[in-house]
Amino acid sequence: MANPTIEKHEFQAEIAQLLDLVVHSLYTDKEIFIRELVSNAADASEKLRFLKTSGTEIADADVEPTITVATDETAKTITITDAGIGMTHDELIENLGTIAHSGSKAFLQQLKDKSGDGKVDATLIGQFGVGFYSAFMVAEKVVVFSKSHIPGEQGWMWTSDGRTGYEIEPADDLARGTKVVVHLKEADFASEWRAEGIIKRYSNFVSFPIVLNGKPVNTVQAIWTRSKSEVKAEEYDEFYKYQSHDTDAPHYRLHFTADAPLSIRALLFAPAKSTELLTMRRDEDHHVDLYCKKVLIAAQAKGLFPDWLRFLRGVVDSEDLPLNVSRETMQDSALLGKLRDVLVKRWLKFLDEEAKADAEKYAVFFREHGHCLKEGASIEWGDKRDAIAKLLRFDSSAVEAGKLTSFADYVTRMPEAQKEIYYLSAATRESAEGSALFEVFREKKWEVLFLSDARDEYVLEHLREFDGKKFVSAENADVKLDKEPTGLDADTAANLATYIKTTLGDRVGEVRTSQRLASSPAIAKNGDSEMTTNMRRMMKAMNRDADLPPAAKPDFELNPEHPLVVSLEKTRHTDAALATQIAEQLFDQSLAAANLLDDPRAMLARMTALLERVCGQSS
Ligand code: ADP
Ligand code: MG
């Protein structure tokens, strides 16, 4: 007879998929499951400590918040017990049976994408908020005993083999908190020395005592409260790895204290690798924990930093925060705003110093997290915006391929005659260099920033200027070649332009002669001075056609120095039909070069006709 008190549940579909992938595609670094379970025990203990300080009534309030780990080689088990907040019946279902975090779906996607080549990094699992399930890499069964801190709640036992679902039944005689018993497939992780090595490696900074088979194993101390001179670089790195579940050392570290306007002790890190570049997804979570006098107020506190600093990891501790405030109201308190302001400015100042001290190291950072700074540059105002602008780096005609420049360096290279900072959007450096729009700048030896990221133009538009110099797109720049004209004189050129305008009719906006083309016969550009061609293309790509002003007709600029244009002027008096074809062809080619030609068929047919004519002449 089935026991009537046992409830059977199925895992939510995503969890079932996740478990399947965890069991079948993660082979390396299985040991991290211990780190994940210990970190859950620590989280639960932190939450309890917070509830206590905020005066909530708690069951078994005097129990010490120790985390105990017990290994049993004969039974092939490892058991992790905490005296944290525990879970009620419904919380067990919610927390261990459904995907609650935004990050977990991203992890699932990564697993799916990569499970073919088996190269998924198991150590990432904790960063995506699904650490608990890592136990199933090694377990044939996981049993969770839990009793909530809410007075009067009873205890529960949750059991699963990670395949078919899970069962829940009441459990008596439990202490407040959670006990996770991992029944291992192999005895390996049930060895005490193995477990000790793993805990020391990954969990040394847990801020509660960890006791393994009766022996304390970790150093309990809040590293950010110690003085900088006392903390060794390795300790910082270890702390970072522990806190961020990363396996690489951080790229940057900032440990600072401030007393005014707020008392702050902060330890901030920039990871070596961006998880966003890895997953191609925006990270919706924040990763800096907020403490008040070593008591965790909010893990992964949203609102402590703006979204564009979401790559930061670390800890902020401020004595000025009211301890008894709830985590929800933390979000919009004025104090938090002030704290955020100080932190952001301090971090930007730090980056500026780092960039000056070691430009190469900074460039490596920028390649990983620069897109976040650009995001900041396109939404912040005032001092912050200016501070971020100094930190931006772009590809440019004046630096070697693969290198980046700052605006400040660009400005130092500007010749006196140049008053503006120019930029050109193109998918690659090669296409920027080959663009007709670049010719005049190459001739004049004026530098142009090459923007390859679709969002870069937004950034420069928002910034408007740097050091008093306006950002101007190469497309809309009013620049002329320095050479004396020797081709068509001004009147003839103007007449030719009128002729072309008549010939092309309403396909074209303005037709004018250009003094910025060196080797191209002509150039077409989006006739809209408000929006560059690239920007319009991008809005289209984002399906934001509705926000677009109606497309103006493209403008057409002729190079009166170019032999083809010079001979077109002659041809229009001798062979009107041919001249029309050439004018149309020149226009279409220029549209194509500017990515403005939607349908090339007419152009190609005309091209064929012209080629036939050339071949006919020469035979
Ligand atoms: P994360 O820790 O990032 O939230 P996990 O998969 O490790 O993701 O854990 C899922 C959830 O299960 C936790 O958020 C927590 O609510 C709950 N949980 C796990 N272990 C414990 C524990 N020892 N005590 C209380 N709650 C726990
Ligand atoms: Mg966890």
XYZ file of N, CA, C and O in Angstrom, residues 18-139:
488
model
N 16.651 20.615 -17.686
C 17.907 21.038 -17.088
C 18.603 19.850 -16.433
O 19.792 19.605 -16.634
N 17.833 19.079 -15.664
C 18.419 17.931 -14.969
C 18.985 16.929 -15.953
O 20.071 16.392 -15.764
N 18.242 16.705 -17.015
C 18.706 15.762 -18.009
C 20.060 16.202 -18.574
O 20.993 15.410 -18.686
N 20.163 17.481 -18.874
C 21.418 18.005 -19.426
C 22.528 17.997 -18.379
O 23.673 17.687 -18.676
N 22.172 18.338 -17.137
C 23.175 18.360 -16.067
C 23.772 16.965 -15.900
O 24.982 16.780 -15.793
N 22.902 15.974 -15.905
C 23.373 14.607 -15.685
C 24.151 14.100 -16.898
O 25.151 13.407 -16.763
N 23.711 14.485 -18.094
C 24.325 13.889 -19.282
C 25.395 14.709 -19.976
O 26.106 14.196 -20.807
N 25.487 16.007 -19.672
C 26.540 16.734 -20.402
C 27.587 17.406 -19.537
O 28.528 17.976 -20.050
N 27.446 17.382 -18.255
C 28.490 17.980 -17.421
C 29.340 16.873 -16.803
O 28.875 16.140 -15.952
N 30.571 16.780 -17.282
C 31.406 15.701 -16.751
C 32.531 16.203 -15.871
O 33.013 15.510 -15.000
N 32.994 17.429 -16.156
C 34.150 17.915 -15.415
C 33.713 18.716 -14.206
O 32.569 19.140 -14.111
N 34.648 18.921 -13.305
C 34.415 19.774 -12.133
C 33.171 19.393 -11.339
O 32.468 20.250 -10.826
N 32.908 18.110 -11.272
C 31.704 17.694 -10.545
C 31.728 18.130 -9.087
O 30.699 18.319 -8.460
N 32.971 18.294 -8.579
C 33.116 18.630 -7.163
C 32.400 19.923 -6.765
O 32.121 20.128 -5.592
N 32.103 20.791 -7.726
C 31.497 22.070 -7.360
C 30.114 21.905 -6.732
O 29.572 22.848 -6.174
N 29.552 20.716 -6.798
C 28.238 20.552 -6.166
C 28.339 20.832 -4.671
O 27.414 21.337 -4.056
N 29.517 20.533 -4.089
C 29.693 20.803 -2.650
C 29.671 22.308 -2.408
O 29.003 22.807 -1.508
N 30.388 23.026 -3.263
C 30.372 24.486 -3.138
C 28.941 25.024 -3.226
O 28.542 25.889 -2.447
N 28.172 24.511 -4.179
C 26.812 25.025 -4.370
C 25.925 24.745 -3.160
O 25.154 25.603 -2.741
N 26.045 23.545 -2.599
C 25.194 23.221 -1.454
C 25.617 24.016 -0.221
O 24.784 24.490 0.549
N 26.945 24.182 -0.058
C 27.424 24.975 1.075
C 26.999 26.429 0.889
O 26.595 27.101 1.838
N 27.048 26.894 -0.344
C 26.677 28.300 -0.534
C 25.180 28.502 -0.310
O 24.761 29.523 0.227
N 24.373 27.507 -0.635
C 22.947 27.606 -0.297
C 22.743 27.617 1.218
O 21.900 28.359 1.736
N 23.531 26.795 1.916
C 23.434 26.765 3.380
C 23.819 28.124 3.955
O 23.183 28.641 4.879
N 24.867 28.721 3.365
C 25.315 30.035 3.835
C 24.266 31.107 3.534
O 23.964 31.947 4.379
N 23.686 31.048 2.319
C 22.632 32.015 1.971
C 21.479 31.933 2.972
O 20.975 32.955 3.443
N 21.075 30.700 3.267
C 19.948 30.512 4.182
C 20.300 31.034 5.580
O 19.455 31.588 6.284
N 21.574 30.873 5.981
C 22.003 31.356 7.299
C 22.068 32.878 7.317
O 21.719 33.516 8.313
N 22.524 33.465 6.190
C 22.552 34.937 6.079
C 21.144 35.495 6.205
O 20.908 36.489 6.882
N 20.217 34.840 5.506
C 18.839 35.327 5.537
C 18.296 35.263 6.962
O 17.577 36.159 7.408
N 18.660 34.212 7.666
C 18.183 34.101 9.040
C 18.772 35.209 9.911
O 18.078 35.830 10.725
N 20.070 35.456 9.720
C 20.732 36.496 10.499
C 20.050 37.846 10.265
O 19.835 38.619 11.187
N 19.666 38.064 9.024
C 18.975 39.311 8.697
C 17.617 39.395 9.401
O 17.276 40.404 10.006
N 16.866 38.292 9.334
C 15.539 38.298 9.962
C 15.655 38.563 11.461
O 14.860 39.297 12.042
N 16.671 37.965 12.072
C 16.879 38.147 13.511
C 17.107 39.624 13.825
O 16.484 40.181 14.723
N 18.023 40.245 13.092
C 18.338 41.649 13.383
C 17.158 42.553 13.082
O 17.055 43.637 13.635
N 16.269 42.117 12.195
C 15.144 42.997 11.909
C 13.954 42.698 12.822
O 12.865 43.227 12.631
N 14.154 41.795 13.792
C 13.163 41.604 14.851
C 12.027 40.640 14.534
O 11.036 40.598 15.245
N 12.176 39.857 13.486
C 11.133 38.874 13.149
C 11.141 37.724 14.158
O 12.202 37.332 14.649
N 9.968 37.187 14.422
C 9.907 36.060 15.352
C 10.375 34.793 14.643
O 9.956 34.500 13.517
N 11.246 34.049 15.305
C 11.897 32.916 14.651
C 11.818 31.675 15.525
O 11.985 31.758 16.739
N 11.555 30.525 14.917
C 11.564 29.268 15.665
C 13.003 28.937 16.078
O 13.937 29.207 15.317
N 13.189 28.355 17.245
C 14.520 27.962 17.770
C 15.540 29.087 17.593
O 16.604 28.891 16.998
N 15.203 30.273 18.096
C 16.021 31.455 17.820
C 17.471 31.345 18.295
O 18.349 32.011 17.752
N 17.760 30.493 19.272
C 19.121 30.496 19.825
C 20.073 29.523 19.148
O 21.252 29.462 19.485
N 19.603 28.739 18.208
C 20.495 27.760 17.566
C 21.618 28.496 16.830
O 21.393 29.468 16.131
N 22.846 28.026 17.016
C 24.018 28.650 16.373
C 23.983 28.434 14.857
O 23.606 27.354 14.397
N 24.401 29.423 14.124
C 24.308 29.300 12.660
C 25.475 28.546 12.021
O 26.030 28.974 11.030
N 25.846 27.424 12.581
C 26.961 26.656 12.008
C 26.490 25.838 10.802
O 25.347 25.408 10.752
N 27.400 25.644 9.857
C 27.097 24.751 8.736
C 27.896 23.474 8.967
O 29.116 23.537 9.131
N 27.233 22.346 9.029
C 28.002 21.121 9.245
C 27.966 20.249 7.998
O 26.957 20.176 7.300
N 29.120 19.629 7.755
C 29.223 18.716 6.628
C 29.653 17.373 7.193
O 30.577 17.310 8.012
N 28.978 16.312 6.814
C 29.345 14.984 7.299
C 29.525 14.051 6.111
O 28.695 14.034 5.203
N 30.643 13.335 6.100
C 30.846 12.363 5.019
C 30.759 10.961 5.604
O 31.126 10.725 6.760
N 30.277 10.020 4.810
C 30.176 8.634 5.259
C 30.527 7.742 4.072
O 29.730 7.569 3.147
N 31.759 7.187 4.121
C 32.230 6.411 2.968
C 31.475 5.104 2.798
O 31.269 4.648 1.678
N 31.075 4.511 3.918
C 30.365 3.238 3.807
C 28.980 3.432 3.206
O 28.569 2.714 2.300
N 28.298 4.457 3.708
C 26.943 4.699 3.190
C 26.977 5.446 1.857
O 25.953 5.623 1.216
N 28.175 5.915 1.454
C 28.346 6.728 0.247
C 27.441 7.972 0.260
O 26.666 8.211 -0.659
N 27.546 8.711 1.377
C 26.746 9.940 1.447
C 27.609 11.114 1.875
O 28.646 10.953 2.521
N 27.168 12.301 1.479
C 27.706 13.526 2.044
C 26.491 14.373 2.421
O 25.547 14.496 1.637
N 26.527 14.893 3.655
C 25.353 15.578 4.192
C 25.719 16.991 4.611
O 26.702 17.199 5.320
N 24.961 17.958 4.141
C 25.223 19.357 4.466
C 24.030 19.902 5.253
O 22.899 19.854 4.777
N 24.317 20.381 6.455
C 23.228 20.826 7.325
C 23.427 22.281 7.715
O 24.534 22.690 8.039
N 22.356 23.055 7.670
C 22.461 24.431 8.138
C 21.333 24.738 9.111
O 20.348 24.012 9.176
N 21.499 25.820 9.862
C 20.446 26.282 10.760
C 19.898 27.598 10.205
O 19.677 28.557 10.919
N 19.680 27.608 8.922
C 19.207 28.824 8.243
C 17.700 28.970 8.286
O 17.043 28.449 9.194
N 17.150 29.642 7.297
C 15.720 29.945 7.358
C 14.831 28.745 7.071
O 13.659 28.759 7.379
N 15.382 27.688 6.469
C 14.577 26.512 6.178
C 13.523 26.786 5.116
O 13.419 27.901 4.600
N 12.785 25.737 4.783
C 11.735 25.903 3.762
C 10.448 25.241 4.227
O 10.462 24.178 4.835
N 9.338 25.878 3.917
C 8.035 25.277 4.184
C 7.737 24.291 3.057
O 8.479 24.214 2.080
N 6.626 23.594 3.186
C 6.181 22.656 2.157
C 6.119 23.346 0.779
O 6.666 22.865 -0.215
N 5.474 24.526 0.747
C 5.304 25.204 -0.535
C 6.620 25.758 -1.070
O 6.845 25.789 -2.283
N 7.475 26.186 -0.147
C 8.772 26.702 -0.593
C 9.636 25.597 -1.193
O 10.395 25.830 -2.135
N 9.522 24.406 -0.649
C 10.275 23.281 -1.227
C 9.855 23.067 -2.676
O 10.688 22.861 -3.562
N 8.554 23.119 -2.912
C 8.048 22.928 -4.275
C 8.514 24.060 -5.186
O 9.033 23.836 -6.277
N 8.351 25.274 -4.659
C 8.687 26.472 -5.446
C 10.196 26.541 -5.739
O 10.615 26.761 -6.861
N 11.013 26.325 -4.699
C 12.453 26.557 -4.857
C 13.188 25.395 -5.511
O 14.176 25.592 -6.198
N 12.721 24.169 -5.263
C 13.475 23.026 -5.778
C 12.768 22.332 -6.933
O 13.273 21.358 -7.481
N 11.612 22.844 -7.332
C 10.891 22.163 -8.409
C 10.580 23.042 -9.597
O 10.104 22.576 -10.622
N 10.847 24.353 -9.471
C 10.554 25.251 -10.591
C 11.744 26.171 -10.825
O 12.549 26.389 -9.932
N 11.812 26.701 -12.040
C 12.873 27.654 -12.341
C 12.375 29.041 -11.997
O 11.396 29.513 -12.564
N 13.042 29.645 -11.023
C 12.557 30.944 -10.566
C 13.404 32.082 -11.099
O 12.971 33.213 -11.130
N 14.620 31.765 -11.513
C 15.540 32.845 -11.867
C 15.573 33.102 -13.363
O 15.442 32.182 -14.146
N 15.811 34.351 -13.708
C 15.907 34.682 -15.127
C 17.150 34.039 -15.731
O 17.163 33.605 -16.855
N 18.215 33.986 -14.942
C 19.485 33.478 -15.452
C 19.441 31.997 -15.791
O 20.181 31.509 -16.637
N 18.555 31.249 -15.120
C 18.584 29.805 -15.305
C 18.182 29.401 -16.715
O 18.674 28.420 -17.250
N 17.281 30.183 -17.318
C 16.895 29.857 -18.688
C 18.083 30.051 -19.631
O 18.271 29.287 -20.567
N 18.877 31.072 -19.340
C 20.061 31.320 -20.161
C 21.034 30.154 -20.041
O 21.642 29.722 -21.016
N 21.167 29.623 -18.838
C 22.072 28.495 -18.628
C 21.574 27.265 -19.389
O 22.339 26.563 -20.039
N 20.286 27.075 -19.310
C 19.674 25.951 -20.001
C 19.966 26.042 -21.501
O 20.343 25.069 -22.142
N 19.826 27.247 -22.036
C 20.070 27.454 -23.457
C 21.515 27.124 -23.797
O 21.815 26.460 -24.780
N 22.420 27.557 -22.919
C 23.834 27.294 -23.153
C 24.113 25.801 -23.162
O 24.852 25.293 -23.986
N 23.501 25.124 -22.212
C 23.678 23.678 -22.143
C 23.190 23.025 -23.423
O 23.842 22.159 -23.985
N 22.014 23.488 -23.888
C 21.442 22.896 -25.094
C 22.337 23.156 -26.296
O 22.606 22.271 -27.080
N 22.799 24.417 -26.411
C 23.624 24.792 -27.550
C 24.905 23.989 -27.598
O 25.391 23.629 -28.647
N 25.458 23.738 -26.418
C 26.799 23.164 -26.397
C 26.829 21.679 -26.080
O 27.880 21.086 -26.102
N 25.668 21.099 -25.758
C 25.736 19.732 -25.264
C 26.274 18.790 -26.326
O 26.784 17.737 -26.007
N 26.190 19.184 -27.593
C 26.736 18.358 -28.660
C 28.223 18.120 -28.520
O 28.693 16.991 -28.554
N 28.986 19.198 -28.277
C 30.434 19.018 -28.193
C 30.911 18.796 -26.751
O 32.108 18.690 -26.499
N 29.970 18.716 -25.819
C 30.321 18.339 -24.449
C 31.248 19.305 -23.744
O 31.899 18.960 -22.775
N 31.305 20.570 -24.188
C 32.276 21.474 -23.583
C 31.644 22.470 -22.605
O 32.192 23.525 -22.358
N 30.503 22.140 -22.073
C 29.876 23.090 -21.162
C 30.654 23.123 -19.850
O 31.084 22.110 -19.343
N 30.811 24.303 -19.347
C 31.573 24.478 -18.133
C 30.655 24.316 -16.919
O 29.830 25.168 -16.627
N 30.816 23.201 -16.233
C 29.938 22.910 -15.102
C 30.037 23.965 -14.011
O 29.082 24.244 -13.301
N 31.212 24.585 -13.911
C 31.407 25.514 -12.801
C 30.521 26.744 -12.933
O 30.347 27.490 -11.996
N 29.961 26.947 -14.107
C 29.097 28.119 -14.314
C 27.745 27.984 -13.630
O 27.051 28.967 -13.432
N 27.397 26.771 -13.293
C 26.017 26.502 -12.894
C 25.528 27.428 -11.771
O 24.410 27.925 -11.814
N 26.421 27.699 -10.802
C 26.021 28.551 -9.690
C 25.743 29.980 -10.106
O 24.867 30.638 -9.552
N 26.483 30.452 -11.098
C 26.272 31.823 -11.562
C 24.898 32.014 -12.161
O 24.412 33.122 -12.283
N 24.291 30.938 -12.578
C 22.998 31.058 -13.226
C 21.837 30.747 -12.289
O 20.702 30.615 -12.708
N 22.137 30.599 -10.998
C 21.052 30.436 -10.040
C 20.347 29.095 -10.095
O 19.163 28.993 -9.817
N 21.087 28.049 -10.481
C 20.493 26.719 -10.459
C 21.467 25.739 -9.804
O 21.500 24.562 -10.142
N 22.251 26.254 -8.862
C 23.313 25.475 -8.243
C 22.843 24.188 -7.577
O 23.545 23.171 -7.603
N 21.676 24.220 -6.989
C 21.187 23.050 -6.267
C 21.222 21.797 -7.139
O 21.594 20.716 -6.694
N 20.847 21.967 -8.412
C 20.729 20.799 -9.281
C 22.066 20.162 -9.637
O 22.109 19.055 -10.159
N 23.164 20.865 -9.335
C 24.469 20.277 -9.626
C 24.684 18.999 -8.811
O 25.483 18.148 -9.175
N 23.949 18.850 -7.707
C 24.088 17.636 -6.895
C 23.761 16.389 -7.724
O 24.319 15.314 -7.492
N 22.892 16.573 -8.716
C 22.492 15.402 -9.490
C 23.559 14.929 -10.480
O 23.402 13.894 -11.112
N 24.657 15.691 -10.587
C 25.779 15.201 -11.386
C 26.390 13.967 -10.728
O 26.955 13.115 -11.390
N 26.306 13.920 -9.391
C 26.999 12.862 -8.653
C 26.057 11.960 -7.863
O 26.456 10.928 -7.351
N 24.784 12.382 -7.766
C 23.886 11.676 -6.853
C 22.984 10.692 -7.565
O 22.554 10.923 -8.694
